[in-house]
């Protein structure tokens, strides 16, 4: 047994202990769950190791609950449940430090972290323990985690790990909220959600009974608030934009495969060394150097404020965004009559990929029907189609703190931005 | 100082102590906040006395917070703040037991509880204490609580007691949730909401700064969930429908002014006595007799299920609803070949009055603008215009448990209902 | 399923529903758990009904946990476990309103509430449901609840309902604390205690493994703090002393058997009527009349302050205490030169019966030994032998508020008290 | 404003922001509060940075509360309060990684961390900010933190930072408990303790009024439980013993002044490098290498189990303990007929220095007296004099996991230990 917040015992058997004591898994104890968020919420330094224990525990609870469902019991054999448990524990094994911001740049040389996980699972100590102590084929774990499920059983198990009410989200919303010190992701009635898990109409995915409908709405809403207040907090976005630009500048000279196997501290050291002879160095120094120094917000555009700029900048490819920021930096240099270096202006915008929608089915046993959550809950429909991507995520321009006062006095910012966009297109 | 849940100290001065020890105020210690809800959530028996202490404490916190706002300090004189504090403490003095379900029937002989409160405030011990120990004119308290505010100061104070984010809702959502044993109304980041209170653009009502926007959304959402899971729980609505019909049957023979001054237990005894020679007696016995016996749900219609019936029955005057239920009972008697008494069938439907909308303004200090919450938050717009009244509140038919099995076997329920509605119109 | 605080689902089967909907059980919904405590902690009005649901739920958890213990499974047959569940649910059925303060007077005409419960269990609806739906002999429930256990199985089950870490205490400490709004009884790591339940060395009672040792210490400590801050709060003791004196004055003229079958409100009404022609009336009016008016503390004696008076007054028979207070009232009348009525002075002192000690055994599986908690924990030994009875419980003199100012100015209070004691002996 | 758990806003002014963004302070964001504890409680990786923010916030609350105390206001000038606030924020600046276990070895070359802090405060960025932005002399901060207070004002402020109910303990008990995921240190009614702060009789130190007595008892008890379950958890002690031996082996070859200025990860890297050519390497690898591998418990002695061995081994100088363990390893080698290396056997015992006692005074305003907590609370007296040092802290023998099975089969362990002790003396 091992204890993690919030006062929860995670049951450990010998074979689970063997997995989590393995070097490749221990590595997750040196990768933080939220990366740059801790520059704004200083206590949010919890690790992927802790998160994985939480997900594994929820995996056990999901199985226990669903074992009362006849269709589930008929569909899932015990060996498949074992694979699911291993997958729950190992689902984040391919997560390298600062994985999400780096993936959002969409560089062709960067693998997906799901695929990257395979190398940790298919070889080495983890693979050995799975084969010998779990009697589980590592390929089955990999298949569940990173391949498109091809039969009903796989689709069910896959939806438990990755879907609108999966064990991953259920843990991270709570855990991120707890460690950040905010209430937003902690109060979605996990107990009720667990108690209302069932299969969907076609028997190939998770659904919930109508008793859990408001609990599901609460969880979707909690996720929205966590995006709004934590994951897309403007200070967090400033740090993210700094790291993304630095990584973008450096990535050609980095050994990514080696880099993505490092702990967070090792990766930081590696980046700092690489940045020594690059403008990236200054960006990295503000994030990871002795003194914290984040870029400041110069302007902000959203769906309801300056929708025009918002729509011209959102969901652009990252290289385009960099080019546009550089155009803007050049224009500003002229106006100010001094050199504004390209890396001193950062454009941050919602990435190409939208957040997934929330299409879980609700089962109404009295009426004998299943309906999508979005249909029985206008609020969820609105969240999914409008608020999440268009209201929470904003376009922002960040600038080096040394420039910010001068830039804020510029009378013709909109014109300069308009020009920069036009020139980039 | 006095302690109330959740681990909160309510500061008591001598003059506050004098008000709450007075007989008319102590009476609130014998009136439960949620009335019939305790037949479904058995621990939800907390009193209006406790709630009033909570509201009074929030009143102090609102004043403390707003005292940092220059416009507020300029607008509200200390004497007006005193009146506000007294009003916060006394705002529920006119609440009689089961006030809301009784008011929802809209009988002309029933006063509004706000006006009814006046008699307690303007005369007797409370009035004496206000005059002599508070140096407050009881008429000013009454004016703040029940009259339309006529100047900016009054409008500000009124919006703090009765508005989208008033001290009343902020307390009852939390408190009802705590005592019912559900998480839904407890987690809306009260601290953040308090910290972002300000005045609206025109300086005559409460608003909140953008820092409190998601906290406000959370509170509106919490209120929705409380309606969905507690206040409009189908078991609670069954009990409500039973009490409403009983009261409707008896009200002509009751001394309402005397009745509405009683404690909850006294009113129950009075109703039971009045019900002895009426069909109301059986309804009351199921609610308040030694053995709990609630009517069962026969059918349910909502905006998304059977919208047709929903729209024909929602928001009808109560007497019409009773007539329709009686038509239905008569028709059912014929089909079943046995007498179904009129009071054995109850129609429950959303009342005429809609829940208020959520038009608080959000202040964006950086942009220097104020925008309505519904504009910057599609989710809130959707909640306010659709989900609250159309999705949470349903039309339901309840029947005596002794009949329910037979009724559920009726093959032509929709036809019978259609006929009953047609005949009533 | 039914919900009670703190966000807990109590599972209800049909046969459990039948017990709790029965009139004799519903009666517990009109008897508060803490009686007079709500005059000081106004939210502490939770009912024995709610408490019994909590105890029943803990009973299920105890059984579930202990079912993993081989010796327990061997000792307890399924039918005995059923009797235990019924007993957990029904254990408070004989509790009449204000039971503890009334029992503490030790009047010969007052039955013990455990024996009084028998009449509710052996006859009527409860007995019928037990026999027909539970297949349980009501006599077996009564035996478990109120007879000295005669074999190992009975001793085990009895220790689960009534012992140092029984389901009753585990629920009431938490629940009383929650509703009073204080943290003291809520934080003793219930989860850990449950997880470490086992049998004692001789296999005839509950013990806990060493993993639960500090959790057990925390629970004993929590109980001490609840006594100190809630159950023996000086305001609560004032109210208690008032009720005890009133009951003592009236008891000869009351039909106790009828009285003890009433709900709390009915008993209060009955006492108020009986008090109309007695000095008890004024005492009862201060407790239950429209205006709250508690007696004030004139003096207080404890083991460390004025141990002399403490030892001369503690653990005296109640009639002696009354006689002594009357002597004191008479003496005070003389000194003040005005009539102080006998019932205007109340002496409150620790009752004859001491709180039970805390002799649970701790099992050290590695060493293969069992040791009493008091031996491995000097703190618990100290609590049990000294702090609980000698430090928390005090001797207090209360007086009518109209007298208190004059009495506090008396220069020779110790002498007057000394005389009163001497004369009474 | 910055947010830390548990949902707490820490107010930041510009000058506070300048201190915490300084490199020497940011360093605390890379030193964990509990060091090796995270090998047992994996989520307990919170930083001294977070703790310092919590302590600073409590410092503000203490000042606010005590400002209502006339004697306090008379004794402490505003400039002294400023120094106190700075000291609260900076009190841990000299903490190097794994500070407590290293200090417990009592090596002459190791400075005290309080004195070590001076170098950070008296020079560099911190000193500059204090002088220029705070108008505070860094020497005054150093004096308050590390010198014996010489006047009443200093003694008061010193007791607020370091005393039985200081801001340091109040924060770390809560925070360590929260992050470890245990309830033990979180529930001591901080609000009540704050509300009852006052000065002691002689006006030169903190005391609390009788209203806070049980809250103080709860805090002392909470500290006991945290020692029992977390700080002196046997797994934590195994890791501690491993680190202590490794440091002891290496310390002669380390540049301690440089080492103690590093972040935790840097120190670990430094130790691992130094350990490469030493037996210390294997110990460090088990703690910090890719695979977690803690030594196992071979035997345990306490005040109540084998008091003889306990008393012969507790409170010995560390070098003596190492010598004794080496004697034991040699003896075991002979018995087992194979080499047991000296570093494969670790003796862990309570250090020389006892935990401080709990001598806070309780003020009884009604009686006008002050009494020490230990006098009015036998439980606290027992905790302080017996349970803390003699029952929680144990003597333990740990061995390399590869040896443990063989060692556990040794028939004559007590004899071997007896010999080893005898030979060492």
JSON list of N, CA, C and O in Angstrom, two decimals, chain A residues 12-35:
[
{"chain": "A", "resi": 12, "resn": "UNK", "atom": "N", "xyz": [-0.82, -1.97, -3.47]},
{"chain": "A", "resi": 12, "resn": "UNK", "atom": "CA", "xyz": [0.33, -2.44, -4.26]},
{"chain": "A", "resi": 12, "resn": "UNK", "atom": "C", "xyz": [0.53, -3.93, -4.04]},
{"chain": "A", "resi": 12, "resn": "UNK", "atom": "O", "xyz": [0.72, -4.37, -2.92]},
{"chain": "A", "resi": 13, "resn": "UNK", "atom": "N", "xyz": [0.49, -4.69, -5.10]},
{"chain": "A", "resi": 13, "resn": "UNK", "atom": "CA", "xyz": [0.91, -6.08, -5.01]},
{"chain": "A", "resi": 13, "resn": "UNK", "atom": "C", "xyz": [2.39, -6.14, -5.38]},
{"chain": "A", "resi": 13, "resn": "UNK", "atom": "O", "xyz": [2.97, -5.16, -5.83]},
{"chain": "A", "resi": 14, "resn": "UNK", "atom": "N", "xyz": [3.00, -7.31, -5.19]},
{"chain": "A", "resi": 14, "resn": "UNK", "atom": "CA", "xyz": [4.42, -7.43, -5.50]},
{"chain": "A", "resi": 14, "resn": "UNK", "atom": "C", "xyz": [4.70, -7.08, -6.95]},
{"chain": "A", "resi": 14, "resn": "UNK", "atom": "O", "xyz": [5.65, -6.37, -7.26]},
{"chain": "A", "resi": 15, "resn": "UNK", "atom": "N", "xyz": [3.84, -7.57, -7.85]},
{"chain": "A", "resi": 15, "resn": "UNK", "atom": "CA", "xyz": [4.14, -7.32, -9.27]},
{"chain": "A", "resi": 15, "resn": "UNK", "atom": "C", "xyz": [3.92, -5.86, -9.66]},
{"chain": "A", "resi": 15, "resn": "UNK", "atom": "O", "xyz": [4.58, -5.35, -10.56]},
{"chain": "A", "resi": 16, "resn": "UNK", "atom": "N", "xyz": [3.03, -5.17, -8.94]},
{"chain": "A", "resi": 16, "resn": "UNK", "atom": "CA", "xyz": [2.87, -3.74, -9.18]},
{"chain": "A", "resi": 16, "resn": "UNK", "atom": "C", "xyz": [4.11, -3.02, -8.65]},
{"chain": "A", "resi": 16, "resn": "UNK", "atom": "O", "xyz": [4.67, -2.14, -9.31]},
{"chain": "A", "resi": 17, "resn": "UNK", "atom": "N", "xyz": [4.54, -3.41, -7.48]},
{"chain": "A", "resi": 17, "resn": "UNK", "atom": "CA", "xyz": [5.76, -2.84, -6.88]},
{"chain": "A", "resi": 17, "resn": "UNK", "atom": "C", "xyz": [6.94, -2.99, -7.83]},
{"chain": "A", "resi": 17, "resn": "UNK", "atom": "O", "xyz": [7.75, -2.06, -7.98]},
{"chain": "A", "resi": 18, "resn": "UNK", "atom": "N", "xyz": [7.03, -4.15, -8.49]},
{"chain": "A", "resi": 18, "resn": "UNK", "atom": "CA", "xyz": [8.15, -4.37, -9.42]},
{"chain": "A", "resi": 18, "resn": "UNK", "atom": "C", "xyz": [8.11, -3.40, -10.59]},
{"chain": "A", "resi": 18, "resn": "UNK", "atom": "O", "xyz": [9.13, -2.91, -11.04]},
{"chain": "A", "resi": 19, "resn": "UNK", "atom": "N", "xyz": [6.91, -3.13, -11.09]},
{"chain": "A", "resi": 19, "resn": "UNK", "atom": "CA", "xyz": [6.81, -2.17, -12.19]},
{"chain": "A", "resi": 19, "resn": "UNK", "atom": "C", "xyz": [7.20, -0.77, -11.74]},
{"chain": "A", "resi": 19, "resn": "UNK", "atom": "O", "xyz": [7.97, -0.09, -12.41]},
{"chain": "A", "resi": 20, "resn": "UNK", "atom": "N", "xyz": [6.65, -0.33, -10.59]},
{"chain": "A", "resi": 20, "resn": "UNK", "atom": "CA", "xyz": [6.88, 1.08, -10.24]},
{"chain": "A", "resi": 20, "resn": "UNK", "atom": "C", "xyz": [8.28, 1.32, -9.68]},
{"chain": "A", "resi": 20, "resn": "UNK", "atom": "O", "xyz": [8.72, 2.46, -9.65]},
{"chain": "A", "resi": 21, "resn": "UNK", "atom": "N", "xyz": [8.97, 0.26, -9.23]},
{"chain": "A", "resi": 21, "resn": "UNK", "atom": "CA", "xyz": [10.36, 0.45, -8.78]},
{"chain": "A", "resi": 21, "resn": "UNK", "atom": "C", "xyz": [11.35, 0.39, -9.94]},
{"chain": "A", "resi": 21, "resn": "UNK", "atom": "O", "xyz": [12.53, 0.70, -9.76]},
{"chain": "A", "resi": 22, "resn": "UNK", "atom": "N", "xyz": [10.87, -0.03, -11.12]},
{"chain": "A", "resi": 22, "resn": "UNK", "atom": "CA", "xyz": [11.77, -0.12, -12.29]},
{"chain": "A", "resi": 22, "resn": "UNK", "atom": "C", "xyz": [12.25, 1.27, -12.70]},
{"chain": "A", "resi": 22, "resn": "UNK", "atom": "O", "xyz": [11.52, 2.26, -12.58]},
{"chain": "A", "resi": 23, "resn": "UNK", "atom": "N", "xyz": [13.46, 1.32, -13.20]},
{"chain": "A", "resi": 23, "resn": "UNK", "atom": "CA", "xyz": [14.07, 2.61, -13.55]},
{"chain": "A", "resi": 23, "resn": "UNK", "atom": "C", "xyz": [13.23, 3.44, -14.51]},
{"chain": "A", "resi": 23, "resn": "UNK", "atom": "O", "xyz": [13.06, 4.65, -14.31]},
{"chain": "A", "resi": 24, "resn": "UNK", "atom": "N", "xyz": [12.70, 2.80, -15.55]},
{"chain": "A", "resi": 24, "resn": "UNK", "atom": "CA", "xyz": [11.94, 3.57, -16.54]},
{"chain": "A", "resi": 24, "resn": "UNK", "atom": "C", "xyz": [10.66, 4.16, -15.94]},
{"chain": "A", "resi": 24, "resn": "UNK", "atom": "O", "xyz": [10.17, 5.17, -16.41]},
{"chain": "A", "resi": 25, "resn": "UNK", "atom": "N", "xyz": [10.14, 3.49, -14.91]},
{"chain": "A", "resi": 25, "resn": "UNK", "atom": "CA", "xyz": [8.95, 4.03, -14.27]},
{"chain": "A", "resi": 25, "resn": "UNK", "atom": "C", "xyz": [9.33, 5.09, -13.22]},
{"chain": "A", "resi": 25, "resn": "UNK", "atom": "O", "xyz": [8.69, 6.12, -13.12]},
{"chain": "A", "resi": 26, "resn": "UNK", "atom": "N", "xyz": [10.39, 4.81, -12.46]},
{"chain": "A", "resi": 26, "resn": "UNK", "atom": "CA", "xyz": [10.88, 5.79, -11.48]},
{"chain": "A", "resi": 26, "resn": "UNK", "atom": "C", "xyz": [11.18, 7.13, -12.14]},
{"chain": "A", "resi": 26, "resn": "UNK", "atom": "O", "xyz": [11.07, 8.18, -11.51]},
{"chain": "A", "resi": 27, "resn": "UNK", "atom": "N", "xyz": [11.60, 7.08, -13.40]},
{"chain": "A", "resi": 27, "resn": "UNK", "atom": "CA", "xyz": [11.86, 8.31, -14.16]},
{"chain": "A", "resi": 27, "resn": "UNK", "atom": "C", "xyz": [10.65, 9.26, -14.09]},
{"chain": "A", "resi": 27, "resn": "UNK", "atom": "O", "xyz": [10.81, 10.49, -14.05]},
{"chain": "A", "resi": 28, "resn": "UNK", "atom": "N", "xyz": [9.44, 8.70, -14.05]},
{"chain": "A", "resi": 28, "resn": "UNK", "atom": "CA", "xyz": [8.24, 9.55, -13.97]},
{"chain": "A", "resi": 28, "resn": "UNK", "atom": "C", "xyz": [8.19, 10.34, -12.66]},
{"chain": "A", "resi": 28, "resn": "UNK", "atom": "O", "xyz": [7.48, 11.33, -12.56]},
{"chain": "A", "resi": 29, "resn": "UNK", "atom": "N", "xyz": [8.95, 9.87, -11.65]},
{"chain": "A", "resi": 29, "resn": "UNK", "atom": "CA", "xyz": [9.01, 10.61, -10.39]},
{"chain": "A", "resi": 29, "resn": "UNK", "atom": "C", "xyz": [9.86, 11.86, -10.53]},
{"chain": "A", "resi": 29, "resn": "UNK", "atom": "O", "xyz": [9.93, 12.68, -9.61]},
{"chain": "A", "resi": 30, "resn": "UNK", "atom": "N", "xyz": [10.52, 12.02, -11.67]},
{"chain": "A", "resi": 30, "resn": "UNK", "atom": "CA", "xyz": [11.33, 13.21, -11.91]},
{"chain": "A", "resi": 30, "resn": "UNK", "atom": "C", "xyz": [10.81, 14.02, -13.10]},
{"chain": "A", "resi": 30, "resn": "UNK", "atom": "O", "xyz": [11.54, 14.81, -13.69]},
{"chain": "A", "resi": 31, "resn": "UNK", "atom": "N", "xyz": [9.57, 13.74, -13.46]},
{"chain": "A", "resi": 31, "resn": "UNK", "atom": "CA", "xyz": [8.92, 14.54, -14.50]},
{"chain": "A", "resi": 31, "resn": "UNK", "atom": "C", "xyz": [7.63, 15.09, -13.89]},
{"chain": "A", "resi": 31, "resn": "UNK", "atom": "O", "xyz": [6.81, 14.32, -13.39]},
{"chain": "A", "resi": 32, "resn": "UNK", "atom": "N", "xyz": [7.51, 16.40, -13.89]},
{"chain": "A", "resi": 32, "resn": "UNK", "atom": "CA", "xyz": [6.32, 16.96, -13.25]},
{"chain": "A", "resi": 32, "resn": "UNK", "atom": "C", "xyz": [5.12, 16.86, -14.19]},
{"chain": "A", "resi": 32, "resn": "UNK", "atom": "O", "xyz": [5.26, 16.83, -15.41]},
{"chain": "A", "resi": 33, "resn": "UNK", "atom": "N", "xyz": [3.97, 16.77, -13.59]},
{"chain": "A", "resi": 33, "resn": "UNK", "atom": "CA", "xyz": [2.74, 16.61, -14.35]},
{"chain": "A", "resi": 33, "resn": "UNK", "atom": "C", "xyz": [2.43, 17.87, -15.16]},
{"chain": "A", "resi": 33, "resn": "UNK", "atom": "O", "xyz": [1.97, 17.79, -16.28]},
{"chain": "A", "resi": 34, "resn": "UNK", "atom": "N", "xyz": [2.70, 19.02, -14.58]},
{"chain": "A", "resi": 34, "resn": "UNK", "atom": "CA", "xyz": [2.22, 20.26, -15.20]},
{"chain": "A", "resi": 34, "resn": "UNK", "atom": "C", "xyz": [3.32, 21.17, -15.73]},
{"chain": "A", "resi": 34, "resn": "UNK", "atom": "O", "xyz": [3.04, 22.25, -16.22]},
{"chain": "A", "resi": 35, "resn": "UNK", "atom": "N", "xyz": [4.57, 20.73, -15.61]},
{"chain": "A", "resi": 35, "resn": "UNK", "atom": "CA", "xyz": [5.66, 21.49, -16.22]},
{"chain": "A", "resi": 35, "resn": "UNK", "atom": "C", "xyz": [5.66, 22.95, -15.81]},
{"chain": "A", "resi": 35, "resn": "UNK", "atom": "O", "xyz": [5.81, 23.29, -14.63]}
]
